[in-house]
Amino acid sequence: MSALAELIQDAGVPISRTPQRLRDLPVTLSKERRVELEMILHLRDGFRALGGALLVRPSISIGTTQGIAAWNRLSGWRRPYAKSSELLFFAEDIVGHQFGLYRDEVVRFDPERGTFEHYAFKIERWAQRVLEERTELGEALVEGWVEAGNPALETTQKLQPSRPAVLAGEDVVTHALRDDVDLMTRYARLFRETAAADGDPAAVDLWWWDEEDPLAAREVAEAPQAPQG
């Protein structure tokens, strides 16, 4: 069995029953990577796997779940990340780190630092790696969340660390429930304010990081954009 088939077999029900072609994308991808992604979505148009720790977005928006086109709007949460305009995000882990297509490769995007790194050249290899790294991608974190008596996570829900990874150090990190757009908006604010602090996250006043009111995290002031990987 291929790794992709295994991942899909591990997945829940499709989010959408009507897969669409990926048209008018704001980035330039290799034809091979685009076809591979469309093939996944044709087989299962958006799904959760690894116990809910991995979300592959559907080709179209369904209810509150943003499809690939909506999630990749350059005017949305990703606006502060200038370099990310060349990426097409299609999946993410439970704490919001993104997987995207960049030309002919799959990359992993760190929203705290605004950088990305090579993850795989083919979608099949990407599937193999996420299966191998299921613990690192948050499967055990989700299991622990539910075993602690918390409700099972819904499709758009993520777990926000009590401290950003760039500042956590040896601190004990707990998690709070956030919806996906809220969490990514908080990351974007962290990135933007870090850029305004000359790249020093320790200089950022994080009073808003764990505020329950998502509007507090969306009051993002304009600031210079930092260079990215």
PDB file of C-alpha atoms in Angstrom:
ATOM      1  CA  MET A   1       0.000   0.000   0.000  1.00  0.00           C
ATOM      2  CA  SER A   2       1.281   3.457  -0.853  1.00  0.00           C
ATOM      3  CA  ALA A   3       1.786   5.975   1.949  1.00  0.00           C
ATOM      4  CA  LEU A   4      -0.881   8.219   0.442  1.00  0.00           C
ATOM      5  CA  ALA A   5      -3.394   5.366   0.379  1.00  0.00           C
ATOM      6  CA  GLU A   6      -2.508   4.564   3.989  1.00  0.00           C
ATOM      7  CA  LEU A   7      -2.980   8.186   5.033  1.00  0.00           C
ATOM      8  CA  ILE A   8      -6.379   8.376   3.350  1.00  0.00           C
ATOM      9  CA  GLN A   9      -7.374   5.055   4.893  1.00  0.00           C
ATOM     10  CA  ASP A  10      -6.416   6.535   8.280  1.00  0.00           C
ATOM     11  CA  ALA A  11      -8.567   9.610   7.594  1.00  0.00           C
ATOM     12  CA  GLY A  12     -12.104  10.436   8.563  1.00  0.00           C
ATOM     13  CA  VAL A  13     -14.957  11.138   6.196  1.00  0.00           C
ATOM     14  CA  PRO A  14     -14.404  13.693   3.410  1.00  0.00           C
ATOM     15  CA  ILE A  15     -15.237  17.271   4.307  1.00  0.00           C
ATOM     16  CA  SER A  16     -16.651  17.931   0.824  1.00  0.00           C
ATOM     17  CA  ARG A  17     -18.441  15.531  -1.493  1.00  0.00           C
ATOM     18  CA  THR A  18     -17.954  17.705  -4.587  1.00  0.00           C
ATOM     19  CA  PRO A  19     -14.221  18.128  -5.332  1.00  0.00           C
ATOM     20  CA  GLN A  20     -13.333  20.966  -7.694  1.00  0.00           C
ATOM     21  CA  ARG A  21     -10.325  21.704  -9.855  1.00  0.00           C
ATOM     22  CA  LEU A  22      -7.879  24.182  -8.323  1.00  0.00           C
ATOM     23  CA  ARG A  23      -8.307  27.169 -10.607  1.00  0.00           C
ATOM     24  CA  ASP A  24      -6.934  30.717 -10.533  1.00  0.00           C
ATOM     25  CA  LEU A  25      -4.378  30.006  -7.855  1.00  0.00           C
ATOM     26  CA  PRO A  26      -2.307  33.021  -6.713  1.00  0.00           C
ATOM     27  CA  VAL A  27       0.969  31.087  -7.056  1.00  0.00           C
ATOM     28  CA  THR A  28       2.969  29.297  -9.720  1.00  0.00           C
ATOM     29  CA  LEU A  29       3.291  25.562  -9.080  1.00  0.00           C
ATOM     30  CA  SER A  30       4.793  22.747 -11.063  1.00  0.00           C
ATOM     31  CA  LYS A  31       2.121  20.910 -13.017  1.00  0.00           C
ATOM     32  CA  GLU A  32       3.110  17.623 -11.345  1.00  0.00           C
ATOM     33  CA  ARG A  33       2.575  18.916  -7.796  1.00  0.00           C
ATOM     34  CA  ARG A  34      -0.731  20.513  -8.733  1.00  0.00           C
ATOM     35  CA  VAL A  35      -1.990  17.311 -10.340  1.00  0.00           C
ATOM     36  CA  GLU A  36      -0.911  15.298  -7.287  1.00  0.00           C
ATOM     37  CA  LEU A  37      -2.824  17.605  -4.957  1.00  0.00           C
ATOM     38  CA  GLU A  38      -5.928  17.491  -7.142  1.00  0.00           C
ATOM     39  CA  MET A  39      -5.670  13.692  -7.147  1.00  0.00           C
ATOM     40  CA  ILE A  40      -5.780  13.609  -3.323  1.00  0.00           C
ATOM     41  CA  LEU A  41      -8.782  15.914  -3.277  1.00  0.00           C
ATOM     42  CA  HIS A  42     -10.535  13.802  -5.892  1.00  0.00           C
ATOM     43  CA  LEU A  43     -10.067  10.733  -3.693  1.00  0.00           C
ATOM     44  CA  ARG A  44     -11.105  12.525  -0.490  1.00  0.00           C
ATOM     45  CA  ASP A  45     -11.942  16.211  -0.702  1.00  0.00           C
ATOM     46  CA  GLY A  46     -10.568  17.419   2.587  1.00  0.00           C
ATOM     47  CA  PHE A  47     -10.067  15.219   5.618  1.00  0.00           C
ATOM     48  CA  ARG A  48      -8.621  14.877   9.085  1.00  0.00           C
ATOM     49  CA  ALA A  49      -6.069  12.180   9.855  1.00  0.00           C
ATOM     50  CA  LEU A  50      -3.595  11.182  12.577  1.00  0.00           C
ATOM     51  CA  GLY A  51      -6.381  11.177  15.146  1.00  0.00           C
ATOM     52  CA  GLY A  52      -7.427  14.682  14.092  1.00  0.00           C
ATOM     53  CA  ALA A  53      -3.929  16.173  14.335  1.00  0.00           C
ATOM     54  CA  LEU A  54      -3.632  16.695  10.568  1.00  0.00           C
ATOM     55  CA  LEU A  55      -6.141  18.621   8.454  1.00  0.00           C
ATOM     56  CA  VAL A  56      -6.017  18.476   4.657  1.00  0.00           C
ATOM     57  CA  ARG A  57      -8.234  21.263   3.386  1.00  0.00           C
ATOM     58  CA  PRO A  58     -10.985  20.625   0.834  1.00  0.00           C
ATOM     59  CA  SER A  59     -10.975  22.176  -2.625  1.00  0.00           C
ATOM     60  CA  ILE A  60     -14.005  24.311  -1.687  1.00  0.00           C
ATOM     61  CA  SER A  61     -15.267  25.873   1.529  1.00  0.00           C
ATOM     62  CA  ILE A  62     -17.849  23.855   3.432  1.00  0.00           C
ATOM     63  CA  GLY A  63     -19.594  25.576   6.334  1.00  0.00           C
ATOM     64  CA  THR A  64     -16.939  27.106   8.581  1.00  0.00           C
ATOM     65  CA  THR A  65     -14.136  25.055   7.013  1.00  0.00           C
ATOM     66  CA  GLN A  66     -12.259  27.201   4.525  1.00  0.00           C
ATOM     67  CA  GLY A  67     -11.291  25.496   1.309  1.00  0.00           C
ATOM     68  CA  ILE A  68      -7.881  25.887  -0.282  1.00  0.00           C
ATOM     69  CA  ALA A  69      -8.778  29.012  -2.274  1.00  0.00           C
ATOM     70  CA  ALA A  70     -10.280  30.833   0.719  1.00  0.00           C
ATOM     71  CA  TRP A  71      -7.472  29.769   3.080  1.00  0.00           C
ATOM     72  CA  ASN A  72      -4.884  31.118   0.647  1.00  0.00           C
ATOM     73  CA  ARG A  73      -6.400  34.572   0.162  1.00  0.00           C
ATOM     74  CA  LEU A  74      -3.505  37.007   0.254  1.00  0.00           C
ATOM     75  CA  SER A  75      -5.717  39.474   2.140  1.00  0.00           C
ATOM     76  CA  GLY A  76      -6.426  36.972   4.934  1.00  0.00           C
ATOM     77  CA  TRP A  77      -4.348  35.795   7.894  1.00  0.00           C
ATOM     78  CA  ARG A  78      -1.268  35.313   5.704  1.00  0.00           C
ATOM     79  CA  ARG A  79      -1.033  38.957   4.681  1.00  0.00           C
ATOM     80  CA  PRO A  80       2.004  39.857   6.865  1.00  0.00           C
ATOM     81  CA  TYR A  81       4.045  37.001   5.415  1.00  0.00           C
ATOM     82  CA  ALA A  82       5.369  38.522   2.209  1.00  0.00           C
ATOM     83  CA  LYS A  83       7.364  35.468   1.148  1.00  0.00           C
ATOM     84  CA  SER A  84       4.408  33.158   1.751  1.00  0.00           C
ATOM     85  CA  SER A  85       2.637  34.681  -1.235  1.00  0.00           C
ATOM     86  CA  GLU A  86       4.597  32.116  -3.278  1.00  0.00           C
ATOM     87  CA  LEU A  87       3.189  29.185  -1.285  1.00  0.00           C
ATOM     88  CA  LEU A  88      -0.114  27.330  -1.622  1.00  0.00           C
ATOM     89  CA  PHE A  89      -1.108  26.018   1.791  1.00  0.00           C
ATOM     90  CA  PHE A  90      -3.124  22.808   1.680  1.00  0.00           C
ATOM     91  CA  ALA A  91      -2.753  21.177   5.111  1.00  0.00           C
ATOM     92  CA  GLU A  92      -1.740  21.916   8.694  1.00  0.00           C
ATOM     93  CA  ASP A  93      -1.017  20.240  11.999  1.00  0.00           C
ATOM     94  CA  ILE A  94      -2.927  20.680  15.245  1.00  0.00           C
ATOM     95  CA  VAL A  95      -0.965  23.760  16.373  1.00  0.00           C
ATOM     96  CA  GLY A  96      -1.296  25.529  13.024  1.00  0.00           C
ATOM     97  CA  HIS A  97       2.025  24.843  11.331  1.00  0.00           C
ATOM     98  CA  GLN A  98       1.273  24.714   7.636  1.00  0.00           C
ATOM     99  CA  PHE A  99       2.159  22.439   4.761  1.00  0.00           C
ATOM    100  CA  GLY A 100       2.342  24.129   1.394  1.00  0.00           C
ATOM    101  CA  LEU A 101       3.380  23.679  -2.199  1.00  0.00           C
ATOM    102  CA  TYR A 102       6.256  25.834  -3.383  1.00  0.00           C
ATOM    103  CA  ARG A 103       7.003  25.425  -7.082  1.00  0.00           C
ATOM    104  CA  ASP A 104       7.933  21.725  -7.351  1.00  0.00           C
ATOM    105  CA  GLU A 105       8.229  20.816  -3.665  1.00  0.00           C
ATOM    106  CA  VAL A 106       6.248  20.432  -0.463  1.00  0.00           C
ATOM    107  CA  VAL A 107       7.382  22.711   2.357  1.00  0.00           C
ATOM    108  CA  ARG A 108       6.545  23.183   6.012  1.00  0.00           C
ATOM    109  CA  PHE A 109       5.795  26.725   7.151  1.00  0.00           C
ATOM    110  CA  ASP A 110       6.485  28.037  10.656  1.00  0.00           C
ATOM    111  CA  PRO A 111       4.019  30.910  11.287  1.00  0.00           C
ATOM    112  CA  GLU A 112       5.907  32.200  14.324  1.00  0.00           C
ATOM    113  CA  ARG A 113       9.082  32.879  12.359  1.00  0.00           C
ATOM    114  CA  GLY A 114       7.496  33.316   8.938  1.00  0.00           C
ATOM    115  CA  THR A 115       9.947  30.847   7.425  1.00  0.00           C
ATOM    116  CA  PHE A 116       9.562  27.605   5.530  1.00  0.00           C
ATOM    117  CA  GLU A 117      11.740  24.588   4.837  1.00  0.00           C
ATOM    118  CA  HIS A 118      11.781  21.705   2.404  1.00  0.00           C
ATOM    119  CA  TYR A 119       9.688  18.726   3.499  1.00  0.00           C
ATOM    120  CA  ALA A 120       9.328  16.519   0.403  1.00  0.00           C
ATOM    121  CA  PHE A 121       9.458  16.621  -3.377  1.00  0.00           C
ATOM    122  CA  LYS A 122       6.377  14.526  -4.049  1.00  0.00           C
ATOM    123  CA  ILE A 123       3.023  14.280  -2.289  1.00  0.00           C
ATOM    124  CA  GLU A 124       3.629  10.547  -1.802  1.00  0.00           C
ATOM    125  CA  ARG A 125       6.821  11.313   0.144  1.00  0.00           C
ATOM    126  CA  TRP A 126       4.952  14.002   2.104  1.00  0.00           C
ATOM    127  CA  ALA A 127       2.346  11.388   3.108  1.00  0.00           C
ATOM    128  CA  GLN A 128       5.113   8.984   4.127  1.00  0.00           C
ATOM    129  CA  ARG A 129       6.761  11.608   6.326  1.00  0.00           C
ATOM    130  CA  VAL A 130       3.584  12.698   8.090  1.00  0.00           C
ATOM    131  CA  LEU A 131       2.823   9.069   8.900  1.00  0.00           C
ATOM    132  CA  GLU A 132       6.351   8.652  10.254  1.00  0.00           C
ATOM    133  CA  GLU A 133       6.128  11.889  12.238  1.00  0.00           C
ATOM    134  CA  ARG A 134       2.594  11.526  13.543  1.00  0.00           C
ATOM    135  CA  THR A 135       3.698  12.136  17.146  1.00  0.00           C
ATOM    136  CA  GLU A 136       5.620  15.293  16.242  1.00  0.00           C
ATOM    137  CA  LEU A 137       2.614  16.547  14.273  1.00  0.00           C
ATOM    138  CA  GLY A 138       0.414  16.290  17.357  1.00  0.00           C
ATOM    139  CA  GLU A 139      -1.369  12.936  17.374  1.00  0.00           C
ATOM    140  CA  ALA A 140      -0.323  12.291  20.989  1.00  0.00           C
ATOM    141  CA  LEU A 141      -1.243  15.876  21.906  1.00  0.00           C
ATOM    142  CA  VAL A 142      -4.789  15.365  20.603  1.00  0.00           C
ATOM    143  CA  GLU A 143      -5.086  12.035  22.401  1.00  0.00           C
ATOM    144  CA  GLY A 144      -3.939  13.661  25.644  1.00  0.00           C
ATOM    145  CA  TRP A 145      -6.409  16.507  25.181  1.00  0.00           C
ATOM    146  CA  VAL A 146      -9.343  14.099  24.910  1.00  0.00           C
ATOM    147  CA  GLU A 147      -8.084  11.792  27.678  1.00  0.00           C
ATOM    148  CA  ALA A 148      -7.981  14.824  29.995  1.00  0.00           C
ATOM    149  CA  GLY A 149     -11.763  15.054  29.658  1.00  0.00           C
ATOM    150  CA  ASN A 150     -11.907  17.745  26.974  1.00  0.00           C
ATOM    151  CA  PRO A 151     -14.383  17.417  24.088  1.00  0.00           C
ATOM    152  CA  ALA A 152     -13.207  15.987  20.788  1.00  0.00           C
ATOM    153  CA  LEU A 153     -11.907  18.657  18.439  1.00  0.00           C
ATOM    154  CA  GLU A 154     -14.092  19.885  15.607  1.00  0.00           C
ATOM    155  CA  THR A 155     -12.734  20.290  12.090  1.00  0.00           C
ATOM    156  CA  THR A 156     -11.626  23.912  12.386  1.00  0.00           C
ATOM    157  CA  GLN A 157     -10.394  23.764  15.979  1.00  0.00           C
ATOM    158  CA  LYS A 158      -6.712  23.937  16.892  1.00  0.00           C
ATOM    159  CA  LEU A 159      -4.688  23.844  20.086  1.00  0.00           C
ATOM    160  CA  GLN A 160      -2.809  27.049  20.851  1.00  0.00           C
ATOM    161  CA  PRO A 161       0.339  26.716  23.014  1.00  0.00           C
ATOM    162  CA  SER A 162       0.285  28.822  26.169  1.00  0.00           C
ATOM    163  CA  ARG A 163       3.627  30.269  25.065  1.00  0.00           C
ATOM    164  CA  PRO A 164       4.906  30.625  21.508  1.00  0.00           C
ATOM    165  CA  ALA A 165       7.604  28.064  20.712  1.00  0.00           C
ATOM    166  CA  VAL A 166      10.134  30.858  20.099  1.00  0.00           C
ATOM    167  CA  LEU A 167       9.767  31.863  23.770  1.00  0.00           C
ATOM    168  CA  ALA A 168       8.714  28.699  25.575  1.00  0.00           C
ATOM    169  CA  GLY A 169      12.182  27.423  26.457  1.00  0.00           C
ATOM    170  CA  GLU A 170      11.879  24.997  29.370  1.00  0.00           C
ATOM    171  CA  ASP A 171       8.449  26.308  30.390  1.00  0.00           C
ATOM    172  CA  VAL A 172       5.628  23.821  30.840  1.00  0.00           C
ATOM    173  CA  VAL A 173       3.321  24.452  27.890  1.00  0.00           C
ATOM    174  CA  THR A 174      -0.428  23.992  28.136  1.00  0.00           C
ATOM    175  CA  HIS A 175      -2.925  24.462  25.330  1.00  0.00           C
ATOM    176  CA  ALA A 176      -6.106  26.419  24.694  1.00  0.00           C
ATOM    177  CA  LEU A 177      -8.812  25.739  22.141  1.00  0.00           C
ATOM    178  CA  ARG A 178      -8.937  28.178  19.216  1.00  0.00           C
ATOM    179  CA  ASP A 179     -10.541  28.180  15.828  1.00  0.00           C
ATOM    180  CA  ASP A 180      -8.125  28.004  12.908  1.00  0.00           C
ATOM    181  CA  VAL A 181      -8.443  31.593  11.672  1.00  0.00           C
ATOM    182  CA  ASP A 182      -8.127  32.973  15.205  1.00  0.00           C
ATOM    183  CA  LEU A 183      -4.946  30.975  15.871  1.00  0.00           C
ATOM    184  CA  MET A 184      -3.318  31.956  12.579  1.00  0.00           C
ATOM    185  CA  THR A 185      -4.219  35.615  13.176  1.00  0.00           C
ATOM    186  CA  ARG A 186      -2.438  35.443  16.516  1.00  0.00           C
ATOM    187  CA  TYR A 187       0.631  33.941  14.865  1.00  0.00           C
ATOM    188  CA  ALA A 188       0.525  36.703  12.253  1.00  0.00           C
ATOM    189  CA  ARG A 189       0.392  39.339  14.976  1.00  0.00           C
ATOM    190  CA  LEU A 190       3.354  37.708  16.750  1.00  0.00           C
ATOM    191  CA  PHE A 191       5.336  37.690  13.508  1.00  0.00           C
ATOM    192  CA  ARG A 192       4.445  41.299  12.732  1.00  0.00           C
ATOM    193  CA  GLU A 193       5.258  42.630  16.196  1.00  0.00           C
ATOM    194  CA  THR A 194       8.508  40.643  16.261  1.00  0.00           C
ATOM    195  CA  ALA A 195       9.491  42.317  12.985  1.00  0.00           C
ATOM    196  CA  ALA A 196       8.730  45.699  14.558  1.00  0.00           C
ATOM    197  CA  ALA A 197      10.976  44.742  17.498  1.00  0.00           C
ATOM    198  CA  ASP A 198      13.959  44.175  15.202  1.00  0.00           C
ATOM    199  CA  GLY A 199      13.351  40.445  15.099  1.00  0.00           C
ATOM    200  CA  ASP A 200      13.472  39.922  18.869  1.00  0.00           C
ATOM    201  CA  PRO A 201      10.359  37.996  20.030  1.00  0.00           C
ATOM    202  CA  ALA A 202      11.394  38.495  23.676  1.00  0.00           C
ATOM    203  CA  ALA A 203      10.748  42.225  23.207  1.00  0.00           C
ATOM    204  CA  VAL A 204       7.103  41.681  22.217  1.00  0.00           C
ATOM    205  CA  ASP A 205       4.417  42.432  24.806  1.00  0.00           C
ATOM    206  CA  LEU A 206       2.308  39.266  24.656  1.00  0.00           C
ATOM    207  CA  TRP A 207      -0.628  40.453  26.790  1.00  0.00           C
ATOM    208  CA  TRP A 208      -2.954  39.500  23.939  1.00  0.00           C
ATOM    209  CA  TRP A 209      -1.570  36.006  23.216  1.00  0.00           C
ATOM    210  CA  ASP A 210      -3.898  34.140  25.574  1.00  0.00           C
ATOM    211  CA  GLU A 211      -6.811  36.582  25.542  1.00  0.00           C
ATOM    212  CA  GLU A 212     -10.115  34.773  25.095  1.00  0.00           C
ATOM    213  CA  ASP A 213     -11.556  37.533  22.913  1.00  0.00           C
ATOM    214  CA  PRO A 214     -10.329  36.792  19.391  1.00  0.00           C
ATOM    215  CA  LEU A 215     -10.886  40.419  18.419  1.00  0.00           C
ATOM    216  CA  ALA A 216      -8.030  41.362  20.751  1.00  0.00           C
ATOM    217  CA  ALA A 217      -5.705  39.262  18.631  1.00  0.00           C
ATOM    218  CA  ARG A 218      -6.992  40.740  15.390  1.00  0.00           C
ATOM    219  CA  GLU A 219      -6.184  44.345  16.247  1.00  0.00           C
ATOM    220  CA  VAL A 220      -2.917  44.112  14.331  1.00  0.00           C
ATOM    221  CA  ALA A 221      -0.961  47.319  13.805  1.00  0.00           C
ATOM    222  CA  GLU A 222       0.901  47.852  10.548  1.00  0.00           C
ATOM    223  CA  ALA A 223       4.607  47.116  10.876  1.00  0.00           C
ATOM    224  CA  PRO A 224       7.548  46.476   8.539  1.00  0.00           C
ATOM    225  CA  GLN A 225       7.680  43.021   7.035  1.00  0.00           C
ATOM    226  CA  ALA A 226      10.695  40.919   7.919  1.00  0.00           C
ATOM    227  CA  PRO A 227      12.717  38.970   5.346  1.00  0.00           C
ATOM    228  CA  GLN A 228      11.811  35.293   5.261  1.00  0.00           C
ATOM    229  CA  GLY A 229      13.285  31.973   4.199  1.00  0.00           C
TER     230      GLY A 229
END
